[in-house]
Tab-separated table of C-alpha atoms in Angstrom:
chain	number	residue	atom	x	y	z
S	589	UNK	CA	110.912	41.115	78.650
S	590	UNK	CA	110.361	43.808	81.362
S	591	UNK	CA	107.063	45.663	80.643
S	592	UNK	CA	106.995	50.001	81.555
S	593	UNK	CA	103.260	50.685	83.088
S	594	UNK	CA	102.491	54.316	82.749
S	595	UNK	CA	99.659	56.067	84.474
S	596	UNK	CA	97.437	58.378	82.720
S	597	UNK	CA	98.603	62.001	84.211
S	598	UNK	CA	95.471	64.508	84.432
S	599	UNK	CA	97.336	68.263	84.083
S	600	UNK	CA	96.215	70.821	86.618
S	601	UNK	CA	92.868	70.679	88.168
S	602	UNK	CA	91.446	71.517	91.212
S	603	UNK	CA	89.577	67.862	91.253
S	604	UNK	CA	91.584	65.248	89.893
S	605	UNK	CA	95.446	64.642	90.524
S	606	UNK	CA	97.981	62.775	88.462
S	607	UNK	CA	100.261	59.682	89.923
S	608	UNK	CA	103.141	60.284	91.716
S	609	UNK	CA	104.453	56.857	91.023
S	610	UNK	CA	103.391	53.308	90.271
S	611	UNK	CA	104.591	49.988	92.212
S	612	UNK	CA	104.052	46.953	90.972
S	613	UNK	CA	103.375	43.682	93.130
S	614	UNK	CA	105.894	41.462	91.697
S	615	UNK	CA	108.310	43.274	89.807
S	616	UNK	CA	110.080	40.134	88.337
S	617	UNK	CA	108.690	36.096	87.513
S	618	UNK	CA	110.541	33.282	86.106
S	619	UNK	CA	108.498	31.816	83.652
S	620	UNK	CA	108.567	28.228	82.782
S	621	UNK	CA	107.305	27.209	79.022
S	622	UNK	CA	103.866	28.286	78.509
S	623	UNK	CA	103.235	29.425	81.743
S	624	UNK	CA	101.728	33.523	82.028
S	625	UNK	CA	102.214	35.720	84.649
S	626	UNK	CA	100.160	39.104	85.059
S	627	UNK	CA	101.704	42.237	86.031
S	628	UNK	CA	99.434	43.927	88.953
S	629	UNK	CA	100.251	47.753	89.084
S	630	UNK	CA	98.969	50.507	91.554
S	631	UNK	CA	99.183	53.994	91.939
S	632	UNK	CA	100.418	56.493	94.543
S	633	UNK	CA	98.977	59.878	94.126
S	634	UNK	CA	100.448	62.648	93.998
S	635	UNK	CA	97.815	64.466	96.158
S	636	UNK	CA	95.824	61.741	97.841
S	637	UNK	CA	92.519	63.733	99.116
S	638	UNK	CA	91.866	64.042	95.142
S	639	UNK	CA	90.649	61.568	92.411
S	640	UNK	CA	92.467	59.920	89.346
S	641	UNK	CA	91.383	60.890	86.110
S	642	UNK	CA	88.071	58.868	85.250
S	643	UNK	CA	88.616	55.353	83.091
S	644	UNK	CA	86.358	57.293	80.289
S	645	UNK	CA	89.080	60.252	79.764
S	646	UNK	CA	91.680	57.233	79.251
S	647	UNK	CA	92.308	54.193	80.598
S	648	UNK	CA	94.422	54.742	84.114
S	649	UNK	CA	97.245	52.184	83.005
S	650	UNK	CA	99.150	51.681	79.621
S	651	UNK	CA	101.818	49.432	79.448
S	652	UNK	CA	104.034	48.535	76.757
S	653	UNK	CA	107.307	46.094	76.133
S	654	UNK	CA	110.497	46.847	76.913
S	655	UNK	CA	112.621	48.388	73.578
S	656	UNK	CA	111.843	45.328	71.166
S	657	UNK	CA	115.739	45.949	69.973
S	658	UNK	CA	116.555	44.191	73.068
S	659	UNK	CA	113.969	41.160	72.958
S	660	UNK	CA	110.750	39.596	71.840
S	661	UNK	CA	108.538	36.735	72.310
S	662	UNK	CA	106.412	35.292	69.785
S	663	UNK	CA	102.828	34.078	70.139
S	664	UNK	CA	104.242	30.958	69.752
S	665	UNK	CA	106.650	31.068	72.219
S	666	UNK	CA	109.764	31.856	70.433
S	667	UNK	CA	112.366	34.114	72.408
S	668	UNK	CA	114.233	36.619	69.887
S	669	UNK	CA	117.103	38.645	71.767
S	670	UNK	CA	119.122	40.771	70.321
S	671	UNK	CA	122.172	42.528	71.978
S	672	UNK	CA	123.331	46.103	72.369
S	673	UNK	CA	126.899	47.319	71.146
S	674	UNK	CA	129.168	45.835	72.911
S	675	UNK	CA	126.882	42.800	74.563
S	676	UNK	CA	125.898	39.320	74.369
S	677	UNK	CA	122.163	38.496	72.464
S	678	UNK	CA	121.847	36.604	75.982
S	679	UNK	CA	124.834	36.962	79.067
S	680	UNK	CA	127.558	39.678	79.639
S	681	UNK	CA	127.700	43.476	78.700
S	682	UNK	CA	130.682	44.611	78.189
S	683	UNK	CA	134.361	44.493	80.161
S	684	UNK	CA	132.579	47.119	82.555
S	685	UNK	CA	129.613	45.425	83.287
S	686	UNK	CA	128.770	43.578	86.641
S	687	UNK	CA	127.341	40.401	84.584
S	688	UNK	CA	130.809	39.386	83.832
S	689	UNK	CA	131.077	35.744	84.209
S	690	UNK	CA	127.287	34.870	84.587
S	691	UNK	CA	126.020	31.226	84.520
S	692	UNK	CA	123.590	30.798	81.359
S	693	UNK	CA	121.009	27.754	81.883
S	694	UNK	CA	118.917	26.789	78.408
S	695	UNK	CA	116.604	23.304	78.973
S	696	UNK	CA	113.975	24.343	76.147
S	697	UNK	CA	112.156	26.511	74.297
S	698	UNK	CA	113.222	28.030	70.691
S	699	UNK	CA	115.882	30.796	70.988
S	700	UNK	CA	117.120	33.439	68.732
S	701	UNK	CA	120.258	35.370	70.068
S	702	UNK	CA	121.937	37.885	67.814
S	703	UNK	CA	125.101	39.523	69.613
S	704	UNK	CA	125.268	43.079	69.110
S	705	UNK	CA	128.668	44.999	68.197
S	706	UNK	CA	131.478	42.432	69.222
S	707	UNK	CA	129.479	40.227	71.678
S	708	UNK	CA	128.670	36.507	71.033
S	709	UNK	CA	125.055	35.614	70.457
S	710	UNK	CA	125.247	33.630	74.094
S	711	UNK	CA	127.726	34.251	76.455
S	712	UNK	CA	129.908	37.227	76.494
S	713	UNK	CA	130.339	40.927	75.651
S	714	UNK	CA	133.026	42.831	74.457
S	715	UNK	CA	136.287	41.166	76.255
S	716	UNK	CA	134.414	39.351	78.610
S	717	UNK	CA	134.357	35.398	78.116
S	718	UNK	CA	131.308	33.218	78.261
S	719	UNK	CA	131.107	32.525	81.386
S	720	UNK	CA	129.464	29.403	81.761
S	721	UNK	CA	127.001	27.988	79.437
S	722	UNK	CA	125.092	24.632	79.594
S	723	UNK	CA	122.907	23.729	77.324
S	724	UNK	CA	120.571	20.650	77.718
S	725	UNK	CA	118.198	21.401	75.328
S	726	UNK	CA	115.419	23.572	73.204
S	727	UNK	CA	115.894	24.615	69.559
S	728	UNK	CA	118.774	27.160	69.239
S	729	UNK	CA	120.183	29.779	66.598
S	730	UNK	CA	123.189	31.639	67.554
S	731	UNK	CA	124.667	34.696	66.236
S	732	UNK	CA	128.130	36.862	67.036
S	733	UNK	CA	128.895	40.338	66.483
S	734	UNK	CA	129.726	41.468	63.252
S	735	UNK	CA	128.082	38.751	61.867
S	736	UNK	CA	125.423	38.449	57.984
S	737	UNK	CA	122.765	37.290	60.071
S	738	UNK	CA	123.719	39.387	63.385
S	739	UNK	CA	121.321	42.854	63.904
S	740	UNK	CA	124.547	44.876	64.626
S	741	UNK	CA	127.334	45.290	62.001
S	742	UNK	CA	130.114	47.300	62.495
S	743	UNK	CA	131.876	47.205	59.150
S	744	UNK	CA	133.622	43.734	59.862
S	745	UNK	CA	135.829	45.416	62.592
S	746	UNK	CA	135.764	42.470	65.226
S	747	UNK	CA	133.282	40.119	66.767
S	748	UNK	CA	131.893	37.337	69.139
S	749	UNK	CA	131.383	33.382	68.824
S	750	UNK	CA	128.169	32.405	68.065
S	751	UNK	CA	128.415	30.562	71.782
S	752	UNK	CA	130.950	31.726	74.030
S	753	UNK	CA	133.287	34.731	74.005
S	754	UNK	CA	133.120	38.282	72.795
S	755	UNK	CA	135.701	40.068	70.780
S	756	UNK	CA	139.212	39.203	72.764
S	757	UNK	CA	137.808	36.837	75.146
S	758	UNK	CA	137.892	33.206	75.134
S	759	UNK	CA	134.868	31.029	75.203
S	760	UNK	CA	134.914	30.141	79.060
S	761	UNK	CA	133.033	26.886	80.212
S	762	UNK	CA	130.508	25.622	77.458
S	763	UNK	CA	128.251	22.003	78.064
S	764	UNK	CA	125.886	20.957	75.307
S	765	UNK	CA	124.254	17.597	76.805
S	766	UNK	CA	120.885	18.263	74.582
S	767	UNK	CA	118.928	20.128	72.096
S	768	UNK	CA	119.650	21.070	68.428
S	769	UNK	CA	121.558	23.693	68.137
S	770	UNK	CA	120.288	24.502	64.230
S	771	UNK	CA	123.249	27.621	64.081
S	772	UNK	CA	126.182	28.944	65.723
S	773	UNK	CA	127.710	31.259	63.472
S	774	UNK	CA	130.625	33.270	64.976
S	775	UNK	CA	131.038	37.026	63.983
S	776	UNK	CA	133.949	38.433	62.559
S	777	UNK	CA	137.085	36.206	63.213
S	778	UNK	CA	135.073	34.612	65.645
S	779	UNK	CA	134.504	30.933	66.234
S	780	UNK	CA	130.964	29.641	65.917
S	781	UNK	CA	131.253	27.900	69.379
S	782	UNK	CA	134.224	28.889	71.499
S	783	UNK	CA	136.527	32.148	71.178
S	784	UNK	CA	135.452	35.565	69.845
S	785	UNK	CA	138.330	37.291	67.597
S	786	UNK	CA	141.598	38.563	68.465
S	787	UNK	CA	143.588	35.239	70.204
S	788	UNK	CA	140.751	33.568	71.984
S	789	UNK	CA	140.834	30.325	72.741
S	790	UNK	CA	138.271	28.225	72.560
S	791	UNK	CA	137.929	27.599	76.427
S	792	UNK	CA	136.531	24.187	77.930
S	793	UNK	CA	133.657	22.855	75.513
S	794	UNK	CA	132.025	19.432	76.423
S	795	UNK	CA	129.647	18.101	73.878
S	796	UNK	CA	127.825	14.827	75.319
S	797	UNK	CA	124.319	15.130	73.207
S	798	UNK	CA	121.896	16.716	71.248
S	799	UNK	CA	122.648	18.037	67.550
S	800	UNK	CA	124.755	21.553	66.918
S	801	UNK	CA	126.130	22.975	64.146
S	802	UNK	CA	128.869	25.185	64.556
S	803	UNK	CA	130.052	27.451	61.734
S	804	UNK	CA	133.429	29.306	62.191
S	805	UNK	CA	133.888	33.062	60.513
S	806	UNK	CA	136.923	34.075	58.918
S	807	UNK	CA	140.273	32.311	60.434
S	808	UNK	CA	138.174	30.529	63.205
S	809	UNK	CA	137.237	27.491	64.064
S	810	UNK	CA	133.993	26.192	64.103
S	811	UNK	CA	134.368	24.653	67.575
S	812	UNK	CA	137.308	26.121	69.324
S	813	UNK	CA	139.438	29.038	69.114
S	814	UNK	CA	139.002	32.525	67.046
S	815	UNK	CA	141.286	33.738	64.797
S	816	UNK	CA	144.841	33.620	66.371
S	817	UNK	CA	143.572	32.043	69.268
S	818	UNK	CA	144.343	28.596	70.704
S	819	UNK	CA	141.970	25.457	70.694
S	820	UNK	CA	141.336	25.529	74.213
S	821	UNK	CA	139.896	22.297	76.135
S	822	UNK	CA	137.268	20.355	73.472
S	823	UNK	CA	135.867	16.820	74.455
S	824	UNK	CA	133.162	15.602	72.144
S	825	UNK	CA	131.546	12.518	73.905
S	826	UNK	CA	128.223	12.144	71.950
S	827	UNK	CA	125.373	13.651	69.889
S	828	UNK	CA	125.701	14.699	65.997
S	829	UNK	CA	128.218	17.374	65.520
S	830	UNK	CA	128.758	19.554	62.598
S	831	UNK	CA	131.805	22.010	62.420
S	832	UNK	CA	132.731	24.289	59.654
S	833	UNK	CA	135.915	26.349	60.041
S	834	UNK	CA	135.869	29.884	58.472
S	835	UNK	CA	137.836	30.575	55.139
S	836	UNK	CA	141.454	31.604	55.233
């Protein structure tokens, strides 16, 4: 979650000026589980033979999360994200956007991903497929576009998978080799792992481990293809699978 530092901005005066910008040291970190990392800001003035506002007017930074609709993180650790319309919970925007076919890596941790308006909860946007996904372990709920549990509704128009492809795109290159995936549940006409609606195919799915649960929406497979769309490449090798097809 990208934090926004503001500095405090003092108005006119003849002895104090506002900032003209604020860098950061490190913009970006990639955290490992438990692991902090402080955000050290400074300022650039706009006039720099004047002071900054003193701490006792207000304090010279404020900082605050990045729009929670997009993602939060518990005290306990827990990573919620939720996706715009047209975008993956976690992967792809939509057809237009440069993350198209983006490599998503998930070894741990407890993740919530809700796909916003006919994106899957992990993998693709709207028409874009999901990519590749490996999964290897970490405690997992997944939800598409269009979905009961999904933040975004759009009056049951279309959707994503719960893992793999948004609306009209199939579910690209998905390992699970770990963790316990507790729900995939595909959006509307979308499979819970695999193809989003609209003749999707399920793409290549390996499943050598862990424990997932895969529940199918309306005309879809649980594992595989979305409504109207193929099976795709499926090789189940190990673990404890679960997989409910939607209802006719």
């Amino acid at each position: 979650v990208v934090p926004l530092v503001h500095a405090y901005a003092s108005g006119g005066s003849n002895e104090y000026t506002s900032a003209k910008a604020v860098t950061v040291e490190k913009a970006s970190a990639r955290l490992k589980p438990r692991q902090a990392f402080q955000i050290k800001p400074s300022i650039v003035k706009l006039k720099e033979n004047k002071y900054l506002m003193p701490k006792k007017f207000a304090p010279t930074f404020r900082d605050m999360s990045s729009n929670e609709k997009v993602a939060t993180v518990s005290s306990g650790g827990k990573i919620t994200a939720k996706g715009g319309d047209f975008a993956a919970g976690i992967g792809s925007g939509d057809r237009d956007s440069a993350t198209k076919g983006s490599k998503i890596e998930i070894s741990g941790g407890e993740i919530e991903a809700h796909g916003g308006k006919d994106g899957a909860g992990i993998g693709g946007g709207e028409s874009v497929t999901g990519g590749e996904i490996n999964i290897s372990g970490g405690t997992i709920y997944a939800y598409g576009g269009s979905n009961a549990n999904a933040f975004f509704t759009n009056n049951g128009e279309s959707g994503g998978a719960g893992i793999g492809g948004g609306d009209e795109a199939n579910g690209g290159t998905i390992n699970i080799s770990g963790g316990d995936i507790k729900e995939a549940k595909g959006g509307y006409d979308s499979a819970g792992i695999g193809g989003g609606d609209g003749k999707s195919d399920g793409g290549t799915i390996t499943i050598s481990g862990g424990t997932v649960n895969a529940i199918g929406r309306s005309f879809s497979a649980g594992i595989g293809g979305g409504n109207r769309g193929g099976i795709g490449n499926i090789n189940i090798k190990g673990g404890t699978v679960t997989a409910t097809g939607g209802k006719y």
